[in-house]
mmCIF file of C-alpha atoms and ligand atoms in Angstrom:
data_model
loop_
_atom_site.group_PDB
_atom_site.id
_atom_site.type_symbol
_atom_site.label_atom_id
_atom_site.label_comp_id
_atom_site.label_asym_id
_atom_site.label_seq_id
_atom_site.Cartn_x
_atom_site.Cartn_y
_atom_site.Cartn_z
ATOM 1 C CA MET A 30 -12.296 19.226 13.227
ATOM 2 C CA ASN A 31 -13.958 15.821 12.958
ATOM 3 C CA SER A 32 -17.510 16.906 13.813
ATOM 4 C CA GLY A 33 -18.915 16.350 10.288
ATOM 5 C CA LEU A 34 -17.361 12.912 10.165
ATOM 6 C CA GLU A 35 -18.582 12.077 13.664
ATOM 7 C CA ASP A 36 -22.190 13.041 12.839
ATOM 8 C CA LYS A 37 -22.000 10.814 9.781
ATOM 9 C CA ILE A 38 -20.570 7.950 11.866
ATOM 10 C CA ARG A 39 -23.382 8.250 14.443
ATOM 11 C CA LYS A 40 -26.031 8.091 11.719
ATOM 12 C CA LEU A 41 -24.422 5.170 9.928
ATOM 13 C CA VAL A 42 -24.029 3.097 13.100
ATOM 14 C CA LYS A 43 -27.690 3.716 13.936
ATOM 15 C CA LYS A 44 -28.682 2.452 10.498
ATOM 16 C CA GLU A 45 -26.113 -0.282 9.813
ATOM 17 C CA GLY A 46 -24.696 -1.342 13.175
ATOM 18 C CA SER A 47 -20.942 -1.943 13.433
ATOM 19 C CA PRO A 48 -18.114 -2.612 12.739
ATOM 20 C CA LEU A 49 -18.068 -0.540 9.553
ATOM 21 C CA MET A 50 -15.241 0.283 7.167
ATOM 22 C CA LEU A 51 -16.156 3.545 5.487
ATOM 23 C CA ILE A 52 -14.347 4.180 2.223
ATOM 24 C CA SER A 53 -14.525 7.721 0.929
ATOM 25 C CA LYS A 54 -14.598 8.010 -2.858
ATOM 26 C CA GLU A 55 -13.715 11.678 -2.526
ATOM 27 C CA ALA A 56 -10.589 10.776 -0.552
ATOM 28 C CA LEU A 57 -9.558 8.210 -3.190
ATOM 29 C CA LYS A 58 -9.880 10.872 -5.867
ATOM 30 C CA LYS A 59 -8.028 13.409 -3.754
ATOM 31 C CA GLN A 60 -5.099 11.049 -3.213
ATOM 32 C CA TYR A 61 -4.915 10.252 -6.926
ATOM 33 C CA GLN A 62 -5.062 13.927 -7.863
ATOM 34 C CA THR A 63 -2.460 14.868 -5.266
ATOM 35 C CA PHE A 64 -0.147 12.227 -6.690
ATOM 36 C CA LYS A 65 -0.680 13.474 -10.241
ATOM 37 C CA ARG A 66 -0.201 17.088 -9.214
ATOM 38 C CA HIS A 67 3.094 16.524 -7.433
ATOM 39 C CA LEU A 68 4.516 13.800 -9.684
ATOM 40 C CA ALA A 69 3.031 14.805 -13.018
ATOM 41 C CA ASP A 70 5.582 12.805 -15.008
ATOM 42 C CA VAL A 71 5.049 9.567 -13.101
ATOM 43 C CA VAL A 72 2.269 7.204 -14.174
ATOM 44 C CA PRO A 73 0.694 5.550 -11.103
ATOM 45 C CA TYR A 74 -0.182 1.854 -11.064
ATOM 46 C CA TYR A 75 -2.376 1.384 -7.971
ATOM 47 C CA ALA A 76 -1.065 -1.621 -5.977
ATOM 48 C CA ILE A 77 -4.384 -3.309 -5.315
ATOM 49 C CA LYS A 78 -2.945 -5.476 -2.530
ATOM 50 C CA ALA A 79 -3.474 -2.430 -0.298
ATOM 51 C CA ASN A 80 -7.222 -2.696 -0.754
ATOM 52 C CA PRO A 81 -8.769 -4.670 -3.615
ATOM 53 C CA HIS A 82 -12.391 -3.621 -2.977
ATOM 54 C CA PRO A 83 -14.127 -3.528 -6.374
ATOM 55 C CA GLU A 84 -15.487 -0.012 -5.858
ATOM 56 C CA ILE A 85 -11.970 1.249 -5.155
ATOM 57 C CA ILE A 86 -10.652 -0.411 -8.298
ATOM 58 C CA LYS A 87 -13.550 0.985 -10.336
ATOM 59 C CA THR A 88 -12.839 4.463 -9.008
ATOM 60 C CA PHE A 89 -9.208 4.215 -10.122
ATOM 61 C CA VAL A 90 -10.173 2.718 -13.509
ATOM 62 C CA HIS A 91 -12.412 5.737 -13.980
ATOM 63 C CA LEU A 92 -9.591 8.111 -13.004
ATOM 64 C CA GLY A 93 -7.285 6.502 -15.589
ATOM 65 C CA SER A 94 -4.868 4.797 -13.206
ATOM 66 C CA GLY A 95 -2.769 1.770 -14.038
ATOM 67 C CA PHE A 96 -2.699 -1.259 -11.700
ATOM 68 C CA ASP A 97 -0.008 -3.280 -9.960
ATOM 69 C CA VAL A 98 -1.139 -6.870 -9.428
ATOM 70 C CA ALA A 99 0.606 -9.612 -7.468
ATOM 71 C CA SER A 100 -1.238 -12.668 -8.799
ATOM 72 C CA ALA A 101 -3.446 -13.858 -11.643
ATOM 73 C CA ALA A 102 -6.460 -13.549 -9.338
ATOM 74 C CA GLU A 103 -5.723 -9.853 -8.783
ATOM 75 C CA MET A 104 -5.135 -9.436 -12.511
ATOM 76 C CA GLU A 105 -8.472 -11.063 -13.354
ATOM 77 C CA LEU A 106 -10.214 -8.847 -10.813
ATOM 78 C CA VAL A 107 -8.929 -5.586 -12.284
ATOM 79 C CA LEU A 108 -9.612 -6.780 -15.833
ATOM 80 C CA SER A 109 -13.179 -7.731 -14.880
ATOM 81 C CA LEU A 110 -13.672 -4.206 -13.529
ATOM 82 C CA GLY A 111 -12.644 -2.505 -16.747
ATOM 83 C CA ALA A 112 -8.865 -2.044 -16.556
ATOM 84 C CA SER A 113 -7.132 -2.514 -19.864
ATOM 85 C CA PRO A 114 -4.345 -5.144 -20.072
ATOM 86 C CA ASP A 115 -1.813 -2.563 -21.173
ATOM 87 C CA LYS A 116 -2.329 -0.638 -17.922
ATOM 88 C CA ILE A 117 -1.351 -3.550 -15.708
ATOM 89 C CA ILE A 118 2.034 -4.482 -14.308
ATOM 90 C CA PHE A 119 2.485 -7.933 -12.806
ATOM 91 C CA ALA A 120 4.788 -6.687 -10.040
ATOM 92 C CA ASN A 121 5.435 -9.818 -8.041
ATOM 93 C CA THR A 122 8.985 -10.951 -8.775
ATOM 94 C CA ILE A 123 7.942 -14.553 -8.158
ATOM 95 C CA LYS A 124 5.104 -15.757 -10.388
ATOM 96 C CA SER A 125 3.795 -19.280 -10.783
ATOM 97 C CA ALA A 126 3.839 -20.919 -14.226
ATOM 98 C CA GLU A 127 0.028 -21.033 -14.100
ATOM 99 C CA ASP A 128 -0.211 -17.318 -13.360
ATOM 100 C CA LEU A 129 2.245 -16.478 -16.135
ATOM 101 C CA LYS A 130 0.186 -18.483 -18.625
ATOM 102 C CA LYS A 131 -2.943 -16.600 -17.557
ATOM 103 C CA ALA A 132 -1.158 -13.268 -17.843
ATOM 104 C CA TYR A 133 0.072 -14.098 -21.342
ATOM 105 C CA LYS A 134 -3.392 -15.171 -22.421
ATOM 106 C CA ALA A 135 -4.896 -11.982 -21.020
ATOM 107 C CA LYS A 136 -2.257 -9.922 -22.863
ATOM 108 C CA VAL A 137 -0.695 -8.690 -19.632
ATOM 109 C CA ARG A 138 2.926 -8.716 -20.705
ATOM 110 C CA PHE A 139 4.609 -6.204 -18.455
ATOM 111 C CA MET A 140 6.260 -7.578 -15.315
ATOM 112 C CA THR A 141 9.086 -7.401 -12.803
ATOM 113 C CA PHE A 142 11.645 -10.060 -11.925
ATOM 114 C CA ASP A 143 14.732 -10.229 -9.703
ATOM 115 C CA ASN A 144 16.400 -13.572 -10.449
ATOM 116 C CA GLU A 145 17.539 -15.746 -13.325
ATOM 117 C CA PRO A 146 15.227 -18.769 -12.840
ATOM 118 C CA GLU A 147 12.252 -16.401 -13.030
ATOM 119 C CA LEU A 148 13.457 -15.246 -16.454
ATOM 120 C CA TYR A 149 13.416 -18.804 -17.791
ATOM 121 C CA LYS A 150 9.871 -19.171 -16.515
ATOM 122 C CA ILE A 151 8.739 -15.859 -18.057
ATOM 123 C CA ALA A 152 10.422 -16.691 -21.389
ATOM 124 C CA LYS A 153 8.647 -20.042 -21.459
ATOM 125 C CA TYR A 154 5.147 -19.063 -20.360
ATOM 126 C CA ALA A 155 4.937 -15.375 -21.302
ATOM 127 C CA PRO A 156 7.364 -15.069 -24.241
ATOM 128 C CA GLY A 157 8.358 -11.624 -25.437
ATOM 129 C CA SER A 158 7.207 -9.892 -22.243
ATOM 130 C CA LYS A 159 8.478 -6.460 -21.290
ATOM 131 C CA VAL A 160 10.450 -6.939 -18.079
ATOM 132 C CA LEU A 161 11.895 -4.658 -15.395
ATOM 133 C CA VAL A 162 14.692 -5.868 -13.177
ATOM 134 C CA ARG A 163 13.841 -5.184 -9.545
ATOM 135 C CA ILE A 164 16.891 -4.178 -7.569
ATOM 136 C CA LYS A 165 17.484 -4.298 -3.856
ATOM 137 C CA VAL A 166 17.650 -0.808 -2.355
ATOM 138 C CA ASP A 167 17.873 0.629 1.154
ATOM 139 C CA ASN A 168 14.640 0.355 3.136
ATOM 140 C CA VAL A 169 16.077 2.185 6.171
ATOM 141 C CA GLY A 170 13.365 3.546 8.449
ATOM 142 C CA SER A 171 10.446 2.193 6.403
ATOM 143 C CA THR A 172 7.677 0.535 8.410
ATOM 144 C CA VAL A 173 7.668 -2.550 6.187
ATOM 145 C CA GLU A 174 11.087 -3.802 4.988
ATOM 146 C CA LEU A 175 10.709 -5.339 1.543
ATOM 147 C CA SER A 176 14.402 -5.639 0.707
ATOM 148 C CA LEU A 177 14.710 -8.634 3.039
ATOM 149 C CA LYS A 178 12.775 -10.699 0.518
ATOM 150 C CA PHE A 179 13.018 -8.969 -2.866
ATOM 151 C CA GLY A 180 15.486 -7.395 -5.221
ATOM 152 C CA ALA A 181 18.593 -8.467 -7.107
ATOM 153 C CA ASP A 182 21.877 -6.978 -5.962
ATOM 154 C CA PRO A 183 22.386 -3.938 -8.208
ATOM 155 C CA ASP A 184 25.649 -5.389 -9.497
ATOM 156 C CA GLN A 185 23.645 -8.304 -10.932
ATOM 157 C CA ALA A 186 21.261 -6.054 -12.862
ATOM 158 C CA LEU A 187 23.225 -5.875 -16.109
ATOM 159 C CA PHE A 188 23.764 -9.616 -16.203
ATOM 160 C CA LEU A 189 20.042 -10.186 -15.678
ATOM 161 C CA LEU A 190 19.023 -7.645 -18.320
ATOM 162 C CA LYS A 191 21.393 -9.267 -20.819
ATOM 163 C CA LYS A 192 19.993 -12.672 -19.933
ATOM 164 C CA ALA A 193 16.448 -11.380 -20.467
ATOM 165 C CA LYS A 194 17.421 -10.145 -23.931
ATOM 166 C CA SER A 195 19.087 -13.428 -24.853
ATOM 167 C CA LEU A 196 15.869 -15.241 -23.911
ATOM 168 C CA GLY A 197 13.814 -13.134 -26.334
ATOM 169 C CA LEU A 198 12.307 -10.904 -23.650
ATOM 170 C CA ASN A 199 12.185 -7.115 -23.810
ATOM 171 C CA PRO A 200 14.422 -5.782 -21.012
ATOM 172 C CA ALA A 201 12.790 -2.379 -20.608
ATOM 173 C CA GLY A 202 14.053 -0.986 -17.336
ATOM 174 C CA VAL A 203 14.543 -1.074 -13.605
ATOM 175 C CA SER A 204 12.192 -1.181 -10.622
ATOM 176 C CA PHE A 205 12.694 -0.741 -6.893
ATOM 177 C CA HIS A 206 10.700 -0.420 -3.671
ATOM 178 C CA VAL A 207 12.044 1.632 -0.771
ATOM 179 C CA GLY A 208 9.842 -0.168 1.780
ATOM 180 C CA SER A 209 6.284 0.646 2.730
ATOM 181 C CA GLN A 210 5.523 3.841 4.690
ATOM 182 C CA CYS A 211 8.972 5.186 3.818
ATOM 183 C CA VAL A 212 9.755 8.317 5.811
ATOM 184 C CA ASN A 213 13.423 8.452 4.882
ATOM 185 C CA VAL A 214 13.938 10.421 1.721
ATOM 186 C CA GLU A 215 17.491 9.088 1.376
ATOM 187 C CA ASN A 216 16.074 5.705 0.402
ATOM 188 C CA TYR A 217 14.553 7.269 -2.729
ATOM 189 C CA GLN A 218 17.619 9.383 -3.359
ATOM 190 C CA LYS A 219 20.005 6.435 -3.310
ATOM 191 C CA ALA A 220 17.656 4.166 -5.273
ATOM 192 C CA LEU A 221 17.351 6.770 -8.036
ATOM 193 C CA GLU A 222 21.119 7.192 -8.186
ATOM 194 C CA ILE A 223 21.783 3.450 -8.400
ATOM 195 C CA SER A 224 19.071 3.061 -11.049
ATOM 196 C CA SER A 225 20.551 5.840 -13.177
ATOM 197 C CA MET A 226 23.941 4.092 -13.087
ATOM 198 C CA ILE A 227 22.291 0.908 -14.336
ATOM 199 C CA PHE A 228 20.602 2.905 -17.127
ATOM 200 C CA GLU A 229 24.000 4.334 -18.154
ATOM 201 C CA GLU A 230 25.764 0.968 -18.089
ATOM 202 C CA ALA A 231 22.973 -0.788 -19.961
ATOM 203 C CA LYS A 232 23.092 1.829 -22.722
ATOM 204 C CA LYS A 233 26.826 1.172 -23.130
ATOM 205 C CA ILE A 234 26.227 -2.528 -23.773
ATOM 206 C CA GLY A 235 23.455 -1.937 -26.294
ATOM 207 C CA ILE A 236 20.442 -2.386 -24.018
ATOM 208 C CA PRO A 237 18.820 1.052 -23.919
ATOM 209 C CA LEU A 238 16.355 1.179 -21.025
ATOM 210 C CA SER A 239 13.218 3.274 -21.192
ATOM 211 C CA ILE A 240 11.199 2.673 -17.986
ATOM 212 C CA LEU A 241 11.970 3.373 -14.337
ATOM 213 C CA ASP A 242 9.469 2.009 -11.816
ATOM 214 C CA ILE A 243 9.908 3.839 -8.494
ATOM 215 C CA GLY A 244 7.586 1.434 -6.652
ATOM 216 C CA GLY A 245 5.427 2.408 -3.670
ATOM 217 C CA GLY A 246 6.343 3.413 -0.153
ATOM 218 C CA PHE A 247 4.818 6.924 -0.151
ATOM 219 C CA PRO A 248 3.897 7.697 3.469
ATOM 220 C CA ILE A 249 0.607 8.820 4.979
ATOM 221 C CA ARG A 250 -0.277 10.225 8.416
ATOM 222 C CA HIS A 251 -1.674 7.795 10.958
ATOM 223 C CA PHE A 252 -1.591 10.150 13.977
ATOM 224 C CA ASP A 253 -2.521 13.829 14.319
ATOM 225 C CA ASP A 254 0.923 14.597 15.710
ATOM 226 C CA ASP A 255 2.930 12.650 13.080
ATOM 227 C CA ASN A 256 5.627 15.036 11.925
ATOM 228 C CA HIS A 257 7.529 12.833 9.500
ATOM 229 C CA ILE A 258 8.370 13.888 5.974
ATOM 230 C CA THR A 259 5.319 14.157 3.740
ATOM 231 C CA PHE A 260 4.540 12.802 0.294
ATOM 232 C CA LYS A 261 4.881 16.323 -1.097
ATOM 233 C CA ASP A 262 8.431 16.696 0.221
ATOM 234 C CA ILE A 263 9.402 13.293 -1.151
ATOM 235 C CA ALA A 264 7.800 14.100 -4.510
ATOM 236 C CA ARG A 265 9.786 17.332 -4.729
ATOM 237 C CA LEU A 266 13.051 15.440 -4.302
ATOM 238 C CA ILE A 267 12.081 12.652 -6.712
ATOM 239 C CA LYS A 268 11.192 15.210 -9.371
ATOM 240 C CA LYS A 269 14.490 17.018 -8.982
ATOM 241 C CA LYS A 270 16.497 13.794 -9.164
ATOM 242 C CA MET A 271 14.505 12.444 -12.105
ATOM 243 C CA ARG A 272 15.339 15.517 -14.157
ATOM 244 C CA ARG A 273 19.027 15.414 -13.273
ATOM 245 C CA LEU A 274 19.689 11.702 -13.535
ATOM 246 C CA PHE A 275 17.663 10.406 -16.485
ATOM 247 C CA ASP A 276 17.331 11.151 -20.197
ATOM 248 C CA LYS A 277 14.224 13.044 -21.299
ATOM 249 C CA ASP A 278 12.727 10.031 -23.059
ATOM 250 C CA VAL A 279 12.730 7.792 -19.950
ATOM 251 C CA LYS A 280 9.211 6.990 -18.733
ATOM 252 C CA PHE A 281 8.509 6.849 -15.016
ATOM 253 C CA ILE A 282 5.907 4.733 -13.284
ATOM 254 C CA ALA A 283 5.090 4.055 -9.606
ATOM 255 C CA GLU A 284 3.095 1.518 -7.606
ATOM 256 C CA PRO A 285 1.389 3.427 -4.786
ATOM 257 C CA GLY A 286 -0.763 1.288 -2.502
ATOM 258 C CA ARG A 287 -0.992 2.842 0.967
ATOM 259 C CA PHE A 288 -0.915 6.403 -0.344
ATOM 260 C CA PHE A 289 -3.962 5.821 -2.560
ATOM 261 C CA ALA A 290 -6.128 3.678 -0.254
ATOM 262 C CA GLY A 291 -5.013 4.495 3.311
ATOM 263 C CA PRO A 292 -6.489 7.964 3.835
ATOM 264 C CA ALA A 293 -9.810 6.880 2.294
ATOM 265 C CA GLY A 294 -10.669 4.386 5.049
ATOM 266 C CA THR A 295 -12.277 5.042 8.437
ATOM 267 C CA LEU A 296 -12.998 2.089 10.685
ATOM 268 C CA VAL A 297 -15.953 2.418 13.048
ATOM 269 C CA THR A 298 -16.309 0.057 15.995
ATOM 270 C CA GLN A 299 -18.280 -0.124 19.226
ATOM 271 C CA VAL A 300 -17.351 -1.063 22.769
ATOM 272 C CA VAL A 301 -18.787 -4.517 23.516
ATOM 273 C CA GLY A 302 -17.267 -4.984 26.970
ATOM 274 C CA ARG A 303 -15.380 -3.009 29.600
ATOM 275 C CA THR A 304 -13.629 -3.530 32.891
ATOM 276 C CA PHE A 305 -11.205 -1.817 35.248
ATOM 277 C CA ARG A 306 -7.992 -3.717 35.810
ATOM 278 C CA ASN A 307 -4.328 -2.880 36.638
ATOM 279 C CA ASN A 308 -5.443 0.701 37.379
ATOM 280 C CA LYS A 309 -6.648 1.118 33.814
ATOM 281 C CA ASN A 310 -9.858 1.054 31.850
ATOM 282 C CA TYR A 311 -10.069 -1.937 29.533
ATOM 283 C CA TYR A 312 -12.280 -1.561 26.490
ATOM 284 C CA TYR A 313 -13.120 -4.528 24.277
ATOM 285 C CA ILE A 314 -14.307 -3.434 20.846
ATOM 286 C CA ASN A 315 -16.007 -5.414 18.091
ATOM 287 C CA ASP A 316 -13.079 -5.533 15.631
ATOM 288 C CA GLY A 317 -9.547 -6.729 16.251
ATOM 289 C CA VAL A 318 -6.268 -8.008 14.828
ATOM 290 C CA TYR A 319 -7.984 -10.926 13.098
ATOM 291 C CA GLY A 320 -10.264 -8.419 11.396
ATOM 292 C CA ASP A 321 -9.650 -4.899 10.161
ATOM 293 C CA PHE A 322 -6.758 -4.286 12.551
ATOM 294 C CA SER A 323 -4.811 -7.078 10.816
ATOM 295 C CA GLY A 324 -2.403 -4.359 9.700
ATOM 296 C CA MET A 325 -1.100 -4.221 13.266
ATOM 297 C CA ILE A 326 0.370 -7.683 12.643
ATOM 298 C CA PHE A 327 1.105 -7.837 8.914
ATOM 299 C CA ASP A 328 1.765 -4.166 8.236
ATOM 300 C CA HIS A 329 3.441 -3.311 11.591
ATOM 301 C CA CYS A 330 1.041 -0.405 11.739
ATOM 302 C CA LYS A 331 -0.215 1.566 14.748
ATOM 303 C CA TYR A 332 -3.417 3.560 14.812
ATOM 304 C CA GLN A 333 -4.936 6.491 16.656
ATOM 305 C CA PHE A 334 -8.132 5.499 18.475
ATOM 306 C CA ARG A 335 -10.810 8.161 18.758
ATOM 307 C CA SER A 336 -13.974 8.179 20.823
ATOM 308 C CA LEU A 337 -17.206 10.007 20.158
ATOM 309 C CA ARG A 338 -17.359 10.688 23.913
ATOM 310 C CA ARG A 339 -15.839 13.883 25.292
ATOM 311 C CA GLY A 340 -14.436 14.603 28.726
ATOM 312 C CA GLN A 341 -11.404 13.809 30.835
ATOM 313 C CA LYS A 342 -9.154 11.139 29.369
ATOM 314 C CA PHE A 343 -7.730 8.160 31.263
ATOM 315 C CA LEU A 344 -5.061 5.615 30.484
ATOM 316 C CA SER A 345 -6.849 2.729 28.756
ATOM 317 C CA THR A 346 -6.273 -0.598 27.087
ATOM 318 C CA VAL A 347 -8.131 -1.326 23.857
ATOM 319 C CA ALA A 348 -8.577 -4.949 22.777
ATOM 320 C CA GLY A 349 -10.377 -6.873 20.057
ATOM 321 C CA PRO A 350 -13.294 -9.251 20.576
ATOM 322 C CA THR A 351 -11.653 -12.685 20.184
ATOM 323 C CA CYS A 352 -10.475 -15.136 22.851
ATOM 324 C CA ASP A 353 -6.853 -14.685 21.810
ATOM 325 C CA SER A 354 -4.554 -12.553 23.964
ATOM 326 C CA LEU A 355 -2.697 -11.473 20.821
ATOM 327 C CA ASP A 356 -5.824 -9.520 20.032
ATOM 328 C CA VAL A 357 -4.814 -6.413 22.017
ATOM 329 C CA LEU A 358 -4.781 -3.183 20.049
ATOM 330 C CA SER A 359 -3.215 -0.766 22.514
ATOM 331 C CA LEU A 360 -2.042 -0.894 26.120
ATOM 332 C CA SER A 361 -1.813 2.854 26.566
ATOM 333 C CA GLU A 362 -4.499 4.947 24.922
ATOM 334 C CA ASP A 363 -5.789 8.174 26.419
ATOM 335 C CA LEU A 364 -9.538 7.764 26.131
ATOM 336 C CA PRO A 365 -12.545 9.255 27.890
ATOM 337 C CA GLU A 366 -14.727 7.108 30.139
ATOM 338 C CA MET A 367 -16.835 4.908 27.835
ATOM 339 C CA ASP A 368 -19.681 2.438 28.184
ATOM 340 C CA VAL A 369 -20.786 -0.572 26.206
ATOM 341 C CA GLY A 370 -22.220 0.662 22.903
ATOM 342 C CA ASN A 371 -19.998 3.743 22.660
ATOM 343 C CA ILE A 372 -18.242 4.299 19.358
ATOM 344 C CA VAL A 373 -14.473 4.099 18.808
ATOM 345 C CA TYR A 374 -13.147 4.947 15.372
ATOM 346 C CA VAL A 375 -9.835 5.079 13.506
ATOM 347 C CA LYS A 376 -9.001 7.228 10.497
ATOM 348 C CA ASN A 377 -6.525 6.559 7.659
ATOM 349 C CA ILE A 378 -6.954 2.789 7.870
ATOM 350 C CA GLY A 379 -7.988 2.002 4.300
ATOM 351 C CA ALA A 380 -4.781 0.159 3.327
ATOM 352 C CA TYR A 381 -3.579 -3.249 4.503
ATOM 353 C CA SER A 382 -6.553 -3.577 6.865
ATOM 354 C CA CYS A 383 -9.648 -5.301 5.430
ATOM 355 C CA ALA A 384 -7.387 -6.660 2.664
ATOM 356 C CA SER A 385 -5.660 -9.034 5.081
ATOM 357 C CA ALA A 386 -8.530 -9.679 7.535
ATOM 358 C CA VAL A 387 -9.482 -13.291 8.319
ATOM 359 C CA PRO A 388 -13.103 -13.941 7.316
ATOM 360 C CA ASN A 389 -14.457 -15.631 10.436
ATOM 361 C CA PHE A 390 -11.978 -16.283 13.278
ATOM 362 C CA ASN A 391 -13.928 -17.070 16.488
ATOM 363 C CA GLY A 392 -17.023 -16.345 14.423
ATOM 364 C CA PHE A 393 -16.292 -12.613 14.229
ATOM 365 C CA LYS A 394 -16.681 -11.088 10.798
ATOM 366 C CA PRO A 395 -14.607 -8.125 9.618
ATOM 367 C CA ALA A 396 -16.344 -4.791 9.172
ATOM 368 C CA LYS A 397 -19.027 -4.233 6.576
ATOM 369 C CA ILE A 398 -17.519 -2.045 3.860
ATOM 370 C CA LEU A 399 -19.519 1.013 2.860
ATOM 371 C CA MET A 400 -18.579 3.454 0.124
ATOM 372 C CA VAL A 401 -19.414 6.916 1.386
HETATM 373 C C1 PLP B 525 5.841 -4.781 -5.438
HETATM 374 C C2 PLP B 525 5.078 -3.826 -4.608
HETATM 375 N N1 PLP B 525 4.639 -2.709 -5.193
HETATM 376 C C3 PLP B 525 3.915 -1.790 -4.510
HETATM 377 C C4 PLP B 525 3.576 -1.996 -3.191
HETATM 378 C C5 PLP B 525 2.753 -0.971 -2.501
HETATM 379 O O1 PLP B 525 3.529 -0.292 -1.568
HETATM 380 P P1 PLP B 525 2.961 0.895 -0.718
HETATM 381 O O2 PLP B 525 1.682 0.460 -0.137
HETATM 382 O O3 PLP B 525 4.017 1.160 0.291
HETATM 383 O O4 PLP B 525 2.779 2.073 -1.629
HETATM 384 C C6 PLP B 525 4.053 -3.129 -2.523
HETATM 385 C C7 PLP B 525 3.757 -3.353 -1.115
HETATM 386 O O5 PLP B 525 4.086 -4.335 -0.492
HETATM 387 C C8 PLP B 525 4.818 -4.093 -3.261
HETATM 388 O O6 PLP B 525 5.259 -5.219 -2.695
#
C-alpha cells in the first residue's frame, strides 16, 4: 500500500539526507476539497498554527481558503503571502494591545473574544470590529482540551454581546471549539444546540446574529487501525443540525488546522544508533520530541512508526537523538530488525509537529521541509 511512497522516500533520503518533513501539495488540496464537499455551506479559515509553512499558506490562498491567525505575526505572514484582510479571523481570545493595533491598521477587523476586559481592549485599539463571542463547550474525549483555558460560560454570552454593542463593536455571532482531534460527535451536537439558543435569545433582545464559527477539532487518522468516527460522519451530523437549528441567512465558518495540514505531512528519519537492552531493541533516530515529534508533548499525539525494512517484528523502543530521557518516542513498537542508517517514517504528521519544534536543542535541527 505504501510502496510508491517508500520508493520516493528512499530516493529523497539518498539525495537530501534526513530528517525530512515531506509535505504533499496534493494532500493539502485533497483535504481542502474533502472539507468543501462535505461541508459545502461552511467557509474554512485554515488555522495556520497547525503548520505555518509559507508553501502551505500559499496553497490555501490559491484554493480560496480563509485563515485563522493567533497573533499579529501570523496575520502578517498570511497577508504577505497573498491572503486578503477580509479572509482573516483573529481567533485568539486574548490579544495584546500592540497586536490589535496592527490588526486594525491591516484592516483585519474580524475576531473572537470570551471576556469583558478583552472587549474594552478591542473597542479601544480596533474600534468597530466584528466580534464573535467564544463560548465554553464540552471537549469530552478530544485529544487536546481547549475548554480548560478558553470560552465564556454560555450564560454570559448575551451579556457580553450586549456589552460589545454598547462599546460600538459589531457583535456578529458565536464561536466554539470542541477540542482538537475531537472523536466525540456529541461535543459538536451540544455546541450547536447551545449556540442556536444564544442566537434565539440575542434576536429577542435586538442583536440579530449572523455568523456561527464551529472552530476546528476535525479528526484525522494517525494509525492504520484507528476506528474512531471520521470527518465525514461528523460533517453529516453538523450539516443536519445546521439546517434544523439556524435560520437560512446564518453564515457558517470553521477553523480547521489538523484536518487540513496533518495528512499532508510525512516525517522521514534514520536510525543513528541501536542497542539491545531490557530484552528489547532500542533504536535511536535522528528526530525527537524537541524536533518534529514535539506534538507528542504539546499535542498529546501518538504516531505509528514504519520501517522500510521487512521481516519478523520485535518489541522495540524508539527514541530521539538528544541527551534528554524525555526524548523517548515509544517504548513498545513492533519493528523489524534494523541497523544504523535504516529509514523510519511516520505518516499524517503535518500538523502541530514542525510548527512547535525547537530550532537547535542539543544542536539537533528539525527536519528539512520539502514540498513534494
Ligand atoms: C482558536 C482555535 N481555532 C482552531 C484551532 C485548530 O484546531 P484543529 O487543529 O483541531 O482543527 C485551534 C487549535 O488549537 C484553536 O485554538
